Coordinates of C-alpha atoms in Angstrom, one line a residue:
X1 CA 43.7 13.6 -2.0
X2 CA 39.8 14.5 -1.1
X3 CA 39.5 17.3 1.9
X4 CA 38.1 15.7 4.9
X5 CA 35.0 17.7 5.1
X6 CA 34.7 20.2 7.9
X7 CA 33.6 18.2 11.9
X8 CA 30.4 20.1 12.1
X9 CA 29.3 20.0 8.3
X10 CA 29.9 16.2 8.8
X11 CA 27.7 16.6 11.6
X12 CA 24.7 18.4 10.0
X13 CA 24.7 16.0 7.2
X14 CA 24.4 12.7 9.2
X15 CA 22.3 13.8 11.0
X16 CA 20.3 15.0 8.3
X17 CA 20.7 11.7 6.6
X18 CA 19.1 10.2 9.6
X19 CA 16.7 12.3 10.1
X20 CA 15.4 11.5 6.4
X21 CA 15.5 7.9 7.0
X22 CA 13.2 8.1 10.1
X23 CA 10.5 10.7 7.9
X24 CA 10.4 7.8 5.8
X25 CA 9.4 4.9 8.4
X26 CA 7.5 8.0 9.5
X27 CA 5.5 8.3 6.5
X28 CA 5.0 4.8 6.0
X29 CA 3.2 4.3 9.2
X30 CA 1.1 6.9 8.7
X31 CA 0.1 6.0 4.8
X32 CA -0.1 1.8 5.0
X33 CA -2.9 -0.3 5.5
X34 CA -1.9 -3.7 7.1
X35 CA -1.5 -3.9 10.6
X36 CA 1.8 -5.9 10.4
X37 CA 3.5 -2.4 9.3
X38 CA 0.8 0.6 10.4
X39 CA 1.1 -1.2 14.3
X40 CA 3.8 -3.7 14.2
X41 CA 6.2 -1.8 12.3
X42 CA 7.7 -4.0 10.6
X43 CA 9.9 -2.6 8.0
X44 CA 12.4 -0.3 7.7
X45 CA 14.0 2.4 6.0
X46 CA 18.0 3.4 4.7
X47 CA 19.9 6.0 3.0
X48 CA 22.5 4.7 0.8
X49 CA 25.8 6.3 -0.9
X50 CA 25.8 5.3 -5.2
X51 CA 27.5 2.2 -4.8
X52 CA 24.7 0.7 -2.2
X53 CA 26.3 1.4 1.3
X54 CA 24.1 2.1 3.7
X55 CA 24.7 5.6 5.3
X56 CA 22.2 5.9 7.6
X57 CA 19.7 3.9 8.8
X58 CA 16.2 4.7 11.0
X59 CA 15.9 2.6 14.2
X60 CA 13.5 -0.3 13.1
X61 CA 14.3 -3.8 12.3
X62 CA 18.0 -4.4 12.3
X63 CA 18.1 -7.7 10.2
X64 CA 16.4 -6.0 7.3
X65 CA 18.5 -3.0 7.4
X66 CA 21.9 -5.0 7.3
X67 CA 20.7 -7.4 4.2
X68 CA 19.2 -4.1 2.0
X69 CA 22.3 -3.2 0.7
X70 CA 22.7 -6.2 -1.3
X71 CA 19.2 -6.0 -2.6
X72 CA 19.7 -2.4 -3.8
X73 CA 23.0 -3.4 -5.4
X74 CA 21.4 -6.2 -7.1
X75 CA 18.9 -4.3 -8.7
X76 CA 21.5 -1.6 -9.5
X77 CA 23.3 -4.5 -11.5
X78 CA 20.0 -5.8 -13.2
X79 CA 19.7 -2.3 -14.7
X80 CA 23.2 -1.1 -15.4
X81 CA 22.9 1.4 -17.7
X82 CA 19.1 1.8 -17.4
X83 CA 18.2 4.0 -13.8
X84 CA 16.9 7.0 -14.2
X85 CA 16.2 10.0 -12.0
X86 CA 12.2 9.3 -12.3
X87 CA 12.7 5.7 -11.8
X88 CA 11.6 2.8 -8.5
X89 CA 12.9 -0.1 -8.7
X90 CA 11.2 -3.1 -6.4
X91 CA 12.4 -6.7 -5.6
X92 CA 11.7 -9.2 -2.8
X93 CA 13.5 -12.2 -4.1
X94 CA 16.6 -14.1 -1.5
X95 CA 18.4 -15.6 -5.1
X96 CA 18.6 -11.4 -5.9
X97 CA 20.4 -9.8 -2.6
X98 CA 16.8 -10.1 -0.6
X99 CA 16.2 -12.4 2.7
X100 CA 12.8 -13.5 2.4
X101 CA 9.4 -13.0 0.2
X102 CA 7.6 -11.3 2.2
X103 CA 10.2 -8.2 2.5
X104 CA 9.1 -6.3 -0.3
X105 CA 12.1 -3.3 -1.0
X106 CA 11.5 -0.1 -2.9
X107 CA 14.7 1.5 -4.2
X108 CA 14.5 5.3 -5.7
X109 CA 18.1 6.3 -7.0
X110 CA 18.5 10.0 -6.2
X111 CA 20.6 12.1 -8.7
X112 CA 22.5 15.6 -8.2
X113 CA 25.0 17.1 -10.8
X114 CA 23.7 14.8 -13.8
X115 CA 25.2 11.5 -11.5
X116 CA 23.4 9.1 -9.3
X117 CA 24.6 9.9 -5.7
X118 CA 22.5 8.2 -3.5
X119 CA 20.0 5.4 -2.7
X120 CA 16.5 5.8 -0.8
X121 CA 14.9 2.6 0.1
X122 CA 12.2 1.3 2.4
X123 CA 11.4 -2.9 2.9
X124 CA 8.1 -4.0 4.0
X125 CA 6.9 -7.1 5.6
X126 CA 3.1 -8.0 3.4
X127 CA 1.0 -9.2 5.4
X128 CA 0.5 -12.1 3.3
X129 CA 2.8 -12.5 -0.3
X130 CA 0.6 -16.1 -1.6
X131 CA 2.5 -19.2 -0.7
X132 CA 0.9 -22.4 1.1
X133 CA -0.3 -20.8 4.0
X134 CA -1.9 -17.2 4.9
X135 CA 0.5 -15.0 6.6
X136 CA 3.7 -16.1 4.3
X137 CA 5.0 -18.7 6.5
X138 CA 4.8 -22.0 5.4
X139 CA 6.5 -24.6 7.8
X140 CA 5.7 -27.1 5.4
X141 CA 7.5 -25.1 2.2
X142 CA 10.1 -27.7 0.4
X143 CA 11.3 -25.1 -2.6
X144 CA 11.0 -21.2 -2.6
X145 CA 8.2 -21.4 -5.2
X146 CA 6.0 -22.6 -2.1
X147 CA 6.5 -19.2 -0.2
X148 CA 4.7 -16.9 -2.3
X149 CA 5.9 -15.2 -5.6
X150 CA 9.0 -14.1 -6.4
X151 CA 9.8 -10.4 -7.5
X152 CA 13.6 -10.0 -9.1
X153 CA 14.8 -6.8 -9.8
X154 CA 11.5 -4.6 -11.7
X155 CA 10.8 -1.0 -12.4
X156 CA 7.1 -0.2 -10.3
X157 CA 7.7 3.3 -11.6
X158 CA 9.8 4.1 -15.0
X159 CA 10.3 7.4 -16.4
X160 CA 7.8 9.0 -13.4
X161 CA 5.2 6.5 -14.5
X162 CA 3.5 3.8 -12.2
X163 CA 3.6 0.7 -13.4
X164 CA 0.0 -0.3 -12.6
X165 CA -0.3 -3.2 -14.7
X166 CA 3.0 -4.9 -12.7
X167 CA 1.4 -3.4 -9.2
X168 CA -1.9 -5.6 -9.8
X169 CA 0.0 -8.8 -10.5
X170 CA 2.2 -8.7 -7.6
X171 CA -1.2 -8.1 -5.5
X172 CA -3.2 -10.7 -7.4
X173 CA -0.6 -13.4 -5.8
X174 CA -1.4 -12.2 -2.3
X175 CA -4.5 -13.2 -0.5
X176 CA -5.0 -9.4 0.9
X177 CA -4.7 -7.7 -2.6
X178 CA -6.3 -4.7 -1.7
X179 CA -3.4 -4.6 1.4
X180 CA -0.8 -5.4 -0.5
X181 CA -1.5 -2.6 -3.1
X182 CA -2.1 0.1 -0.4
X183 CA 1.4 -0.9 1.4
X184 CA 3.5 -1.1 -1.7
X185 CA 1.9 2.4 -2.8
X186 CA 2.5 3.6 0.7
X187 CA 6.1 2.2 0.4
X188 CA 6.2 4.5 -2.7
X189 CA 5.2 7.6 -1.0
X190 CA 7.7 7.1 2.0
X191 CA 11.2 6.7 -0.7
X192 CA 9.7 9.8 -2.7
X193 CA 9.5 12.3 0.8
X194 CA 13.2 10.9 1.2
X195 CA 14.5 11.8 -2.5
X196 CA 12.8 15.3 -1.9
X197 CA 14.3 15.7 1.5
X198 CA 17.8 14.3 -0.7
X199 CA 17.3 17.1 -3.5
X200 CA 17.4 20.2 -0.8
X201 CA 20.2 18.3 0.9
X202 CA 21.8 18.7 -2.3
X203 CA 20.7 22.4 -3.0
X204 CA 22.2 23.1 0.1
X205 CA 25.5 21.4 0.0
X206 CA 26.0 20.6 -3.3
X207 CA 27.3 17.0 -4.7
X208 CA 30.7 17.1 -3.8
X209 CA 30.5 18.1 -0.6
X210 CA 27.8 15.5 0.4
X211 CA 29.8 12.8 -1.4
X212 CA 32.9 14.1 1.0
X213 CA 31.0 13.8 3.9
X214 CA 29.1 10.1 2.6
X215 CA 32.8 8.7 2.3
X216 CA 33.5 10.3 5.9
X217 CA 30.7 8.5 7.6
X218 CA 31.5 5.0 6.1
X219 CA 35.0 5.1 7.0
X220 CA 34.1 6.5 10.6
X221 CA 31.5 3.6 10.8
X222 CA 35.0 1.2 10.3
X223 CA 37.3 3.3 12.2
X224 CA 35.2 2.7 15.4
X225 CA 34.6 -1.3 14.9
X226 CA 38.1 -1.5 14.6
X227 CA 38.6 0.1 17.6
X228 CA 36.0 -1.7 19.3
X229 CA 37.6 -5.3 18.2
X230 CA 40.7 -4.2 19.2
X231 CA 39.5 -3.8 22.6
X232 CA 38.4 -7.5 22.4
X233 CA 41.5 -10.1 23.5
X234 CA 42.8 -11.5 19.8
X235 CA 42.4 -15.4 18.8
X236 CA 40.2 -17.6 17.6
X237 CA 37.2 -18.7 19.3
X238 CA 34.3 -20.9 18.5
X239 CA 30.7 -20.5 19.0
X240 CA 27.3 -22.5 18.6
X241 CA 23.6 -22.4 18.5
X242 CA 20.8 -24.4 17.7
X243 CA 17.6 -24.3 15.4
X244 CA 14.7 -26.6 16.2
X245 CA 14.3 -29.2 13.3
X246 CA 10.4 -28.7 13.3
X247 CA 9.9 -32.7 13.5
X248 CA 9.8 -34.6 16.5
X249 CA 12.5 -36.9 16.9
X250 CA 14.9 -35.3 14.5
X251 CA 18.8 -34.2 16.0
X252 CA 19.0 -30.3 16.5
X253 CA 20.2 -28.3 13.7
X254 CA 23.8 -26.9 15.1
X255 CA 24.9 -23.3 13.8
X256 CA 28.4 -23.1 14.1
X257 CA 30.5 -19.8 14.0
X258 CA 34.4 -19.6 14.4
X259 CA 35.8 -16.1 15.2
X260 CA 39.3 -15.1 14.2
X261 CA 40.0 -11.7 16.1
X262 CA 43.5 -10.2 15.1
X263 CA 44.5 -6.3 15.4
X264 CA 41.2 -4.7 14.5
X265 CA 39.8 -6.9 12.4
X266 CA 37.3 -10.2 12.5
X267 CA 37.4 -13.4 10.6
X268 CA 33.9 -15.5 11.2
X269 CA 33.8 -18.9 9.7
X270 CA 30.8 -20.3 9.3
X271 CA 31.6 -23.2 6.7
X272 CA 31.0 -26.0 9.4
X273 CA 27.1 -25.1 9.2
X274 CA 25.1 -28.1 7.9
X275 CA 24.1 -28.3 4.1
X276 CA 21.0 -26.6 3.1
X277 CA 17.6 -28.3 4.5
X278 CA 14.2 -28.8 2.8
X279 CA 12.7 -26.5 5.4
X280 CA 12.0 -22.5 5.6
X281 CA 15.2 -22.4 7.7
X282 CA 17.9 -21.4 5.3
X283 CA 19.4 -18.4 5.1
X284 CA 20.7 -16.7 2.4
X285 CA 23.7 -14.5 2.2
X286 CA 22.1 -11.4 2.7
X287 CA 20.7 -12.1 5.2
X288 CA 23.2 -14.6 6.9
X289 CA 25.4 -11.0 6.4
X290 CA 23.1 -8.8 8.2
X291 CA 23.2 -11.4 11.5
X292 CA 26.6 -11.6 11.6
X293 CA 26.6 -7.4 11.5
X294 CA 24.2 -7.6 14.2
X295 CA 25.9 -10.3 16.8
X296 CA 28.9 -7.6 16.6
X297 CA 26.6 -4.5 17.2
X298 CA 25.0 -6.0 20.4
X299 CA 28.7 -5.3 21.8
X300 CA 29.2 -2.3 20.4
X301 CA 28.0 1.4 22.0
X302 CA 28.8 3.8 19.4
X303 CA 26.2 4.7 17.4
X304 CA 28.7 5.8 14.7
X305 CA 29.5 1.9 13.7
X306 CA 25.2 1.5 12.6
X307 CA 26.5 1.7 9.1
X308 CA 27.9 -0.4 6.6
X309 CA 31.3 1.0 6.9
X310 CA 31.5 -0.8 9.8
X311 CA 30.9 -4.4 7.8
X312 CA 34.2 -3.7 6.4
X313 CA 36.3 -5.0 9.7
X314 CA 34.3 -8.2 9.6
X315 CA 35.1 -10.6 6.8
X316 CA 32.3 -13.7 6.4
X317 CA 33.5 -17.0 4.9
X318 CA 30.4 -19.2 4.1
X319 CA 29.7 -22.9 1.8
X320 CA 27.3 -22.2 -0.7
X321 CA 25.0 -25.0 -0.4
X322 CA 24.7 -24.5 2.7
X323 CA 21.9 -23.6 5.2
X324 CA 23.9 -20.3 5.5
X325 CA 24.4 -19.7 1.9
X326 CA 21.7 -21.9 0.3
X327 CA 20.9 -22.3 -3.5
X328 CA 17.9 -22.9 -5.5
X329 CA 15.7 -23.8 -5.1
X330 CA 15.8 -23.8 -0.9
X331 CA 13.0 -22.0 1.2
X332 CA 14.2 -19.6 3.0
X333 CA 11.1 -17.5 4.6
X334 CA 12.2 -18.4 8.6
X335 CA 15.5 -17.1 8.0
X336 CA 15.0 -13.4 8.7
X337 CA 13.5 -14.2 12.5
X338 CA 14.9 -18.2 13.2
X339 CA 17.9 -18.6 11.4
X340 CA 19.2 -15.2 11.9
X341 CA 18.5 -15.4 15.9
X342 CA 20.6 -18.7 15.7
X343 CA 23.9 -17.1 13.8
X344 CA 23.5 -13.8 16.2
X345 CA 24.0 -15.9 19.1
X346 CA 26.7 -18.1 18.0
X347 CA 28.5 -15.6 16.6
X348 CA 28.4 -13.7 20.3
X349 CA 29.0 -17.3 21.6
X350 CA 32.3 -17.2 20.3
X351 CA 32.8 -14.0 21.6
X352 CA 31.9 -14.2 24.7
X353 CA 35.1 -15.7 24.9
X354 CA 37.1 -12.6 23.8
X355 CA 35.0 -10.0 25.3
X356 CA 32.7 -11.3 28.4
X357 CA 32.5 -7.5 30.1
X358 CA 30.1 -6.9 26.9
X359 CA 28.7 -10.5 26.2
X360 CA 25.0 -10.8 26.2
X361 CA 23.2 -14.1 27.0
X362 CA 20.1 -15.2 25.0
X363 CA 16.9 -14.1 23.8
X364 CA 14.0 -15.1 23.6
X365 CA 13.4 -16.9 20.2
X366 CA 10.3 -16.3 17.9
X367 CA 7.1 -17.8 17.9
X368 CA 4.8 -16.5 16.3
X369 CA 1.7 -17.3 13.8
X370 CA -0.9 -16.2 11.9
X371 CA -4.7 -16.5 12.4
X372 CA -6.7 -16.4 9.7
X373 CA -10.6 -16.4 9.0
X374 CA -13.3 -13.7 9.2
X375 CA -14.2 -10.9 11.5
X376 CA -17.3 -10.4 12.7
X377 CA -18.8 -8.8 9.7
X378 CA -17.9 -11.3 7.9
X379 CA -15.1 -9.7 6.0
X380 CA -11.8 -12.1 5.3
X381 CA -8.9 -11.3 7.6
X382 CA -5.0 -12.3 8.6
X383 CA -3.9 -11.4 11.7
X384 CA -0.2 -11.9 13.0
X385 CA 0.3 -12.6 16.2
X386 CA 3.2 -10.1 17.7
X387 CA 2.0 -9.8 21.2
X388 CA 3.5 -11.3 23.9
X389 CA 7.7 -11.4 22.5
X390 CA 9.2 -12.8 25.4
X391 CA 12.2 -11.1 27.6
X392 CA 15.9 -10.1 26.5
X393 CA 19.0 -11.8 28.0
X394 CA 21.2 -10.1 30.7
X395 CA 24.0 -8.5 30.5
X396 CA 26.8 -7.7 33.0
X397 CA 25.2 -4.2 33.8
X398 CA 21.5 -4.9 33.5
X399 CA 18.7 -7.0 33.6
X400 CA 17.5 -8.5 30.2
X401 CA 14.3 -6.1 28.9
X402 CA 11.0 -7.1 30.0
X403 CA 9.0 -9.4 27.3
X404 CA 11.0 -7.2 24.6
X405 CA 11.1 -10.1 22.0
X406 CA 13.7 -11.8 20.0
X407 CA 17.6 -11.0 19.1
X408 CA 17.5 -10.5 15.7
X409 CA 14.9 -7.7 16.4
X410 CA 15.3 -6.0 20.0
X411 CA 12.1 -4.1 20.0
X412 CA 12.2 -2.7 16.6
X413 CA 8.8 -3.8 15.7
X414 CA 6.6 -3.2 18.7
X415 CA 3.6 -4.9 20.1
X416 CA 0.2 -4.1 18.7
X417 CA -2.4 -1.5 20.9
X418 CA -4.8 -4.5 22.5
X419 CA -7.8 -2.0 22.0
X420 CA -7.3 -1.8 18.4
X421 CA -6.4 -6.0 18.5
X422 CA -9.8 -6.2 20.4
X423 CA -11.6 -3.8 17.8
X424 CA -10.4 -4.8 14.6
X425 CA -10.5 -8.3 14.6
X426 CA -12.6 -11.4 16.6
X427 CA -10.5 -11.4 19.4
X428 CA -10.7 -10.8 23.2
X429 CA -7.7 -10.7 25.7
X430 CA -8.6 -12.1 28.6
X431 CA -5.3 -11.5 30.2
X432 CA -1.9 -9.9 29.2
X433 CA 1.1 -10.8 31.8
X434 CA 4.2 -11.3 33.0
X435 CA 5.6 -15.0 33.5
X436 CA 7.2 -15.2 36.8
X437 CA 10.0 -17.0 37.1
X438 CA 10.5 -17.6 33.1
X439 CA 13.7 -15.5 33.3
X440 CA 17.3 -17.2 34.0
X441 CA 18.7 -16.5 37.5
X442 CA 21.7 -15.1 37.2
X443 CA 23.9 -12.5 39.2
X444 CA 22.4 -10.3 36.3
X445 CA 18.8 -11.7 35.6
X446 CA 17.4 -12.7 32.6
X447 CA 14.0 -10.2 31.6
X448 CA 10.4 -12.1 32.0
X449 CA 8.4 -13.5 29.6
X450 CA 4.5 -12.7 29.3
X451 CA 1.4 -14.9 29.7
X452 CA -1.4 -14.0 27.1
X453 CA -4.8 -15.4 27.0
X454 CA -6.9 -14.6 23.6
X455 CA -10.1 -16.0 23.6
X456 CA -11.4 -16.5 19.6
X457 CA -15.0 -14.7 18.9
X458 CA -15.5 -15.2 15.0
X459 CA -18.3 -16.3 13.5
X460 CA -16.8 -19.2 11.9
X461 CA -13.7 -21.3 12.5
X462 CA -10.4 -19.5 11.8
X463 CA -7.2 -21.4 10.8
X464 CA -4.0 -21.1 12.7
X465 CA -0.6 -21.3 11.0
X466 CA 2.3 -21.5 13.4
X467 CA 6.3 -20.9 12.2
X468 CA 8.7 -20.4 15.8
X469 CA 10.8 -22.0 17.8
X470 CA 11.9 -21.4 21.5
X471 CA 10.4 -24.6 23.0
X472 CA 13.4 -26.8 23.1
X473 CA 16.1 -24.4 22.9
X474 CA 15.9 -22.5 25.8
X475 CA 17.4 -18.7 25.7
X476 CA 20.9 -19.3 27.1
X477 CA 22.5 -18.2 30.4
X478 CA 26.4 -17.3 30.1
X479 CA 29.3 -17.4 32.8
X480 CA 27.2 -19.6 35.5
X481 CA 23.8 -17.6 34.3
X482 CA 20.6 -20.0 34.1
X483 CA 19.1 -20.5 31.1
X484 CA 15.3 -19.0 30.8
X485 CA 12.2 -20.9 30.3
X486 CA 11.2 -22.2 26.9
X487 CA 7.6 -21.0 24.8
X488 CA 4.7 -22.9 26.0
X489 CA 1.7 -22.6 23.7
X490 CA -1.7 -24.0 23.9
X491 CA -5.3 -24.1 22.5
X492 CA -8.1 -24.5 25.3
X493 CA -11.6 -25.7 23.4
X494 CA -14.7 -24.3 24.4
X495 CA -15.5 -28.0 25.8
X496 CA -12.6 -27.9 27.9
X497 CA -9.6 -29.8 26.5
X498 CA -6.4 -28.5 25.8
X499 CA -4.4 -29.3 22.3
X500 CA -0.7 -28.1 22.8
X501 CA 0.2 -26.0 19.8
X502 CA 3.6 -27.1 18.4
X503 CA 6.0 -24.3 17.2
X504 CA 5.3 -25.6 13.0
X505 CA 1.9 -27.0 13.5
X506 CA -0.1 -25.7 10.6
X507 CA -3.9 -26.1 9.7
X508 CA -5.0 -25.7 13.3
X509 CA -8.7 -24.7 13.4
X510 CA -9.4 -22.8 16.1
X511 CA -13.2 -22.4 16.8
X512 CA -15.4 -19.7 18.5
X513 CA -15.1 -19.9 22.2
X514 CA -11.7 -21.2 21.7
X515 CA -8.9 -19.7 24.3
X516 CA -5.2 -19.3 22.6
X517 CA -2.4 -19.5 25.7
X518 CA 0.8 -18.5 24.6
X519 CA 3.2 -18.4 27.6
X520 CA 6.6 -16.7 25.9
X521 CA 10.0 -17.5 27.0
X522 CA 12.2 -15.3 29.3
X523 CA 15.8 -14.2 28.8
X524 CA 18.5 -16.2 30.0
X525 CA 21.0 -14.8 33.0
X526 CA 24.4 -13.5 33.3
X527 CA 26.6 -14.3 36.1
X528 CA 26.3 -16.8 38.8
X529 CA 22.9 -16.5 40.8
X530 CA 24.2 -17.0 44.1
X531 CA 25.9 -13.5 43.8
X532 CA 22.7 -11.3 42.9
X533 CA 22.4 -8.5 45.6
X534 CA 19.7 -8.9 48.5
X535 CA 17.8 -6.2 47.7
X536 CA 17.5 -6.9 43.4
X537 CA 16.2 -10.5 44.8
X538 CA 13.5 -8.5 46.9
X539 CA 12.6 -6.6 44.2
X540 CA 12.4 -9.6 41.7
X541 CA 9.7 -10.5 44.0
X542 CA 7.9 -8.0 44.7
X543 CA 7.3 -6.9 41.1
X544 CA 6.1 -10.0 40.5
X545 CA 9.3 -11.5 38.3
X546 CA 10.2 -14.0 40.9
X547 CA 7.7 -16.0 43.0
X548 CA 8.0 -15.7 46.5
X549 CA 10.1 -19.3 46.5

């Protein structure tokens, strides 16, 4: 039998593991060129044992971080025999462990003692990754092959050499090549700082002992879920949510989760989710994986469960073939922001049930879209719209967060600077928020939504490409809570009219002089209103969160 490794060397080395993932997403910001990742951070960055568990993880974007491992074990299997200390590895396809097309993830396999002991890797969202519509997200997509191109498992770098030649087809398919070539090359720089940082890890410690101490922190990871479920009430409850079909007229899409809780461990069925839809909706394993991780996370407080040993007290049964576990050839590119926000909250549906002290009521969902045209210079642009996210549910201590945006994301990829909006691209905001009254009344209240007003200053007519939801399903109150206000989003013309912008309208031109209104959702509410203490319901008014009603 192994030596437990000694509490404070344990210590060091976690943290240390940490600290390397966030010099990675550190590096990245500082090294890539689209504004989706140098402002919006969105991607993220792990440290993984040899076998693809994630060990530690920096504090970005949760649903990214909880499908990775299955990319990096993917690729590990496409070249089984064939990884070398010198080598990258890159993928971005969902039918080869990834969640969407436009997560690109870099892999560098780190080696000490002649063996390959850990995994570095960083995923990106491209700004654009080809497809049918700028931005990546086609509403409209049928089949994968409309989403943009498809990466499997490849070596960018092999033997210490850059593939160049592979780099500048990947970027040829994307309709900011130039971006996508500096963000995968940034990606590049960010896993090589974390294999250096690995190697004097290694020099330090030596193999064995950081293997000893990799093992330790996975099976802490499961030790505390365990202990958290086992603070739950055992049984089996049932949970569901709703996606937005995307045509009017057509039934809701219902997600349905059932939760088996028995002495520590959880059972969540999700084979009574619908077959796989000719939409962007479905989700696939990976990523359906990395919600289900999350739901569970939300009620947990110990930090030591955000890795994957704590995945191994929570067994998923899912249909393939369906919009949980989809095949080929099923778009897929909503499922990492709808889809994902739709298991998270069935999945803490059901255990509200089991646990209410901890349950959380609903988020905001996403809404968001991509404007594309040209600046002012003339120069071709994509811009993604992450202002504005729209307000976190309550809980029964707090508040939901102010505008913090959706579930499957709680503030891991923040809001864009508006001066640098305002300087970099044709846009003006004329006004930047709060919604009163958009979050749920509840005992616990559900956080505010934001009002945004972006008037359009191109030289020519830009195109808008929306992909959200949010409008019909409403963030939900729990346990009496009201449910928040739904996304309201509009396009005022310069002569005056107003076109209402539906959440998978695509094509929309939007011409100089036009006004974008996007009111956001708020948070739904915990608790029944009636019991809210006087001098919170003051204070809900007076900051402006509550009209004076």
């Amino acid at each position: 039998m192994t030596a437990a490794p000694h509490p404070l060397t344990l210590a060091v080395i976690r943290h240390k593991l940490q600290a390397v993932a966030e010099e990675m997403v550190e590096t990245m910001t500082q090294t890539c060129f689209s504004p989706i990742l140098n402002q919006n951070q969105d991607f993220s960055a792990v440290v993984l044992d040899a076998a693809g568990q994630t060990l530690a993880q920096a504090e970005r974007v949760p649903i990214h971080m909880g499908a990775m491992p299955w990319a990096i074990r993917a690729m590990a299997e496409a070249f089984d025999g064939d990884i070398g200390k010198d080598d990258v590895l890159m993928a971005n396809d969902p039918y080869w462990g990834g969640s969407h097309l436009p997560d690109i993830t870099l892999a560098l396999p780190v080696f000490a003692a002649g063996a390959l002991r850990l995994w570095v890797a960083l995923r990106a969202h491209q700004g654009d990754i080809g497809g049918l519509s700028a931005g990546g997200y086609s509403a409209g997509a049928t089949e994968i092959w409309h989403e943009g191109i498809r990466i499997p498992p490849v070596k960018l770098v092999e033997g210490g050499r850059l593939r160049a030649d592979l780099l500048r087809m990947v970027a040829a398919n994307s309709r900011k090549p130039d971006d996508l070539h500096g963000d995968v090359m940034a990606q590049l720089a960010a896993v090589t700082v974390g294999s250096k940082r690995l190697d004097g890890l290694f020099a330090r410690y030596g193999a064995a002992e950081v293997g000893r101490c990799a093992d330790a922190i996975l099976d802490g990871g499961e030790a505390v879920m365990r202990r958290e479920i086992r603070r739950w009430r055992d049984g089996a409850y049932e949970g569901v949510s709703w996606l937005e079909p995307g045509r009017e007229g057509d039934p809701l899409i219902p997600i349905r989760a059932r939760v088996t809780l028995r002495d520590g461990s959880a059972l969540v069925d999700l084979r009574d989710c619908p077959d796989q839809v000719p939409s962007f909706l479905n989700s696939p394993i990976a990523n359906t994986r990395a919600a289900v991780n999350v739901a569970f996370l939300y009620l947990s407080e110990d930090a030591h469960v955000l890795n994957e040993g704590s995945a191994r007290a929570i067994e998923i049964l899912t249909r393939p073939g369906s919009i949980v576990d989809p095949v080929l050839p099923a778009p897929v590119v909503a499922c990492t922001s709808l889809t994902s926000a739709a298991l998270i909250e069935a999945v803490m549906a059901a255990l509200e049930q089991a646990a209410p002290d901890v349950a959380v009521a609903g988020f905001t969902r996403r809404f968001r879209f991509a404007l594309a045209g040209e600046d002012r210079q003339g120069r071709p642009y994509i811009w993604h719209y992450f202002l504005n996210r729209g307000g976190a549910g309550a809980n029964a201590r707090s508040d939901g967060w102010t505008n913090l945006g959706g579930v499957h994301n709680p503030g891991g990829s923040p809001s864009p600077s508006v001066e640098r909006t305002e300087a970099g691209y044709p846009l003006l905001i004329e006004e930047y928020a709060l919604r009163p009254d958009s979050g749920g009344a509840g005992l616990r209240c559900g956080g505010p939504g934001g009002v945004l007003r972006m008037r359009y200053e191109g030289a020519a007519p830009a195109v808008l490409n929306a992909a959200g939801e949010g409008v019909v399903v409403r963030p939900r109150g729990i346990l009496d809570g009201e449910d928040g206000l739904g996304h309201a989003y509009s396009l005022e013309r310069a002569d005056g009219t107003v076109v209402p912008i539906g959440p998978r309208d695509a094509g929309v031109v939007v011409r100089p002089g036009d006004v974008v209104v996007c009111l956001s959702a708020g948070g739904g509410g915990y608790g029944p209103p009636e019991q809210r203490p006087a001098d919170l319901a003051a204070r809900d008014r007076d900051w402006g969160y509550r009209s004076a009603r």
